[in-house]
XYZ file of C-alpha atoms in Angstrom:
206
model
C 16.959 91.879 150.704
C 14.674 88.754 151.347
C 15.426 87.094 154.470
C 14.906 83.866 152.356
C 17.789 85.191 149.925
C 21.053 84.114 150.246
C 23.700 86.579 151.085
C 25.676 85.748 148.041
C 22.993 85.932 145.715
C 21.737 89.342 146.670
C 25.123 91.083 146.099
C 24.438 90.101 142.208
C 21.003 91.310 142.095
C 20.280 94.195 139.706
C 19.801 97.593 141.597
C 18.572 100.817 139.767
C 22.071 102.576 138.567
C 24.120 99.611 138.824
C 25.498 96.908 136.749
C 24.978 93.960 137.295
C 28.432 92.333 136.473
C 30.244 95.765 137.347
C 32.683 97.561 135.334
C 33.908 94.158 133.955
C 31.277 93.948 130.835
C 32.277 97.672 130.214
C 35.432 96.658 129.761
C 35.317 93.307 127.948
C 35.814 93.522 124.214
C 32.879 92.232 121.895
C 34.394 89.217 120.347
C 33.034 90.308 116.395
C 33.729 93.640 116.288
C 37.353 92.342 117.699
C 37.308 90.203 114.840
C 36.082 92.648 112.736
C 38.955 94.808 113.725
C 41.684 92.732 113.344
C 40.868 91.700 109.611
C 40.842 94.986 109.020
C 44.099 95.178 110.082
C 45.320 92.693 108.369
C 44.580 93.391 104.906
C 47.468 96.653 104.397
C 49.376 94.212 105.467
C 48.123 91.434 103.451
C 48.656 93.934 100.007
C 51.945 94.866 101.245
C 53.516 91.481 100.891
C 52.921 91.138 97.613
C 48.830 91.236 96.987
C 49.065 94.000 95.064
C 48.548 94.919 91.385
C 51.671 95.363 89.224
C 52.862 98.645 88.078
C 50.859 100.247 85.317
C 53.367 99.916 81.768
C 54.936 103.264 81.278
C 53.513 105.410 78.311
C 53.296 105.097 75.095
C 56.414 103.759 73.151
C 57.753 102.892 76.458
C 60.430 100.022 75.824
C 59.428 96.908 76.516
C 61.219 93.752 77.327
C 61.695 91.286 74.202
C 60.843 88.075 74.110
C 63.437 85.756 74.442
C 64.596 81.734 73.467
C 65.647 79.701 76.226
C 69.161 78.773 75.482
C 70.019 75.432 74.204
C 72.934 72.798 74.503
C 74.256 74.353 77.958
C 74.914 78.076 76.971
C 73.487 80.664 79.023
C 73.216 83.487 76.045
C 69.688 83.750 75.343
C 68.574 84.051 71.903
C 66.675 86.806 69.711
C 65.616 87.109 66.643
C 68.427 89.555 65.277
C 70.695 86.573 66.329
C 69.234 83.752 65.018
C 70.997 83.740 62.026
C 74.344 82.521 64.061
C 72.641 80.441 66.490
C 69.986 78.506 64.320
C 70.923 76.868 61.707
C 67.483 75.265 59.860
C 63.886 76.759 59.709
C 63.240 75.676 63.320
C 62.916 79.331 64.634
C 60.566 80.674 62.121
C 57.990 80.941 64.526
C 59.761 82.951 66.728
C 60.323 85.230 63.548
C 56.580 85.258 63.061
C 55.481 85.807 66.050
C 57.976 89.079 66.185
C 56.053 90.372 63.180
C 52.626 90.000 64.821
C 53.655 92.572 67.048
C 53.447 96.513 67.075
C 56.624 96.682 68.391
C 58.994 98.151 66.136
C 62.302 96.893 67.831
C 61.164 93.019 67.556
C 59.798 93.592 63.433
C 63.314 95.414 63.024
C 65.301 92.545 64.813
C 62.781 89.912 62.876
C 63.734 90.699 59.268
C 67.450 90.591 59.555
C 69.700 87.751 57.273
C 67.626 84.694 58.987
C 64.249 86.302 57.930
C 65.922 86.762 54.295
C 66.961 82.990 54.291
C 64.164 81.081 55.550
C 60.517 83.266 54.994
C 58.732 82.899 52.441
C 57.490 85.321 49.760
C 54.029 85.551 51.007
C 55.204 86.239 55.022
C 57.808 88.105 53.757
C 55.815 90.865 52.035
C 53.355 90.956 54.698
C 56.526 91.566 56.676
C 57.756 94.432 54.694
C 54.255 96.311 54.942
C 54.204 95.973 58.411
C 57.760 97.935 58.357
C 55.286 101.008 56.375
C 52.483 100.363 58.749
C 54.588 100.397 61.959
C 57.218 103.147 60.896
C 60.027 100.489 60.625
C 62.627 101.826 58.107
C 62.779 99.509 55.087
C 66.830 99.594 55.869
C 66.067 97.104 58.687
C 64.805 94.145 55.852
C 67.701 92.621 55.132
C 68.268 91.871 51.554
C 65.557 94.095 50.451
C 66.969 95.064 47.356
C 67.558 91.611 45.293
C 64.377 90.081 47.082
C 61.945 92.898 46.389
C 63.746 93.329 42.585
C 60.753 92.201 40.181
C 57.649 90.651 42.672
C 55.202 91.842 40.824
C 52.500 90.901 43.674
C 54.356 93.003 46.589
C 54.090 96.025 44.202
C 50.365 95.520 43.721
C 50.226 95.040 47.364
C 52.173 98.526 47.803
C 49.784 100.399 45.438
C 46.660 98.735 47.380
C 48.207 100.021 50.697
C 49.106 103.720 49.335
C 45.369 103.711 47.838
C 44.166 103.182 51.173
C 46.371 105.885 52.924
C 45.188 108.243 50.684
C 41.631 107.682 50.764
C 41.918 107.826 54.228
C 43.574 111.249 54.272
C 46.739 110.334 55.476
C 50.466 110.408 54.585
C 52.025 107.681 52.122
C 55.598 106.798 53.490
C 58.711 107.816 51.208
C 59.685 104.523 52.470
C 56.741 102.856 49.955
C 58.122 104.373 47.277
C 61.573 102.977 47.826
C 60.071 99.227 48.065
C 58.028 100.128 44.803
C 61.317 101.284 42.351
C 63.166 97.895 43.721
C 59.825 96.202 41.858
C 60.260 98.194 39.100
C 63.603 97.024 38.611
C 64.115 93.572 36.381
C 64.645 90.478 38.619
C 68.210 89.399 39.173
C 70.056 86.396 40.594
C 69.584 85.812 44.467
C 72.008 87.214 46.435
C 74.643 84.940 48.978
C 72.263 83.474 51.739
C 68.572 83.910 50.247
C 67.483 81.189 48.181
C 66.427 81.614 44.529
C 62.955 79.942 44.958
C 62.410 82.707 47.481
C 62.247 86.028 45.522
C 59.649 84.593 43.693
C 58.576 81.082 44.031
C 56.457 78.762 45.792
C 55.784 79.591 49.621
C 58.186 77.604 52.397
């Protein structure tokens, strides 16, 4: 030690094997790697409260959820499109009905083509509509009013032989189903039946 150095000073001065501050550095936590740290804590934590992706859909043909109406004038029952018959009385629902036979989903085509599909769709939807039921595997039992509305449209049986042409070129399977639809066009054409309107077997589009 200098004898110009001040006591207090010279206990801080570096020696060889010592530390200058003493164990204290040693022991005091570097403030990023801290940081560092404790985000990396955080983020379990952060995907456990609700961060995370949703559940994968289950497999193929699992059963999805259908879409649904809001109810209207205070009733709680919501609405679809097998019921809209009761619960609709105009056109106003059609697109729901539409948008039912856009999908794959062969519960929502089934439920689309009941007696309000038959009352309100018109002839160009509803044959589209009835080769979605042989593209989709939708029994033709599920078209309500099938029968009398199919009976004598010439255009849904060109549309049918069109569709089996295609199956076949393709190597695959025509439906028995098609050949049901085709011998109701075969048959001569008939007075509408209660609830479908006689412009709609074969007139002008709605």
């Amino acid at each position: 030690m200098s004898p110009h150095e001040p006591r207090h000073l010279a206990r801080h001065r570096a020696r060889p094997g010592r530390r200058p501050h003493g164990d204290r550095a040693r022991r005091a936590p570097a403030v990023g790697g801290q940081a560092r740290r404790g985000r990396a804590r955080l983020r379990p934590r952060e995907r456990r409260r609700g961060t995370r992706r949703a559940p994968a859909r289950g497999p193929p043909g699992h059963r999805r959820a259908r879409p649904r109406l809001p109810a209207r004038h205070g009733s709680r029952t919501p609405r679809r499109p097998d019921r809209l018959d009761d619960l609709v009385p105009d056109d106003s629902a059609l697109p729901l009905v539409k948008d039912a036979l856009r999908t794959n989903d062969t519960h929502l085509v089934a439920a689309a083509l009941g007696p309000y599909a038959a009352r309100h769709l018109g002839p160009h939807a509803w044959r589209h509509a009835v080769l979605k039921c042989l593209f989709t595997g939708v029994p033709v039992t599920a078209v309500h009013g099938l029968a009398h509305r199919a009976r004598g449209d010439a255009e849904l049986a060109r549309m049918l032989g069109d569709f089996a042409a295609e199956r076949t070129a393709a190597g695959r399977t025509v439906p028995q189903d098609l050949r049901t639809v085709l011998a109701h066009t075969a048959a001569p054409t008939e007075g509408a039946p209660e609830g479908v309107p006689a412009g709609a077997l074969n007139g002008e589009e709605n």
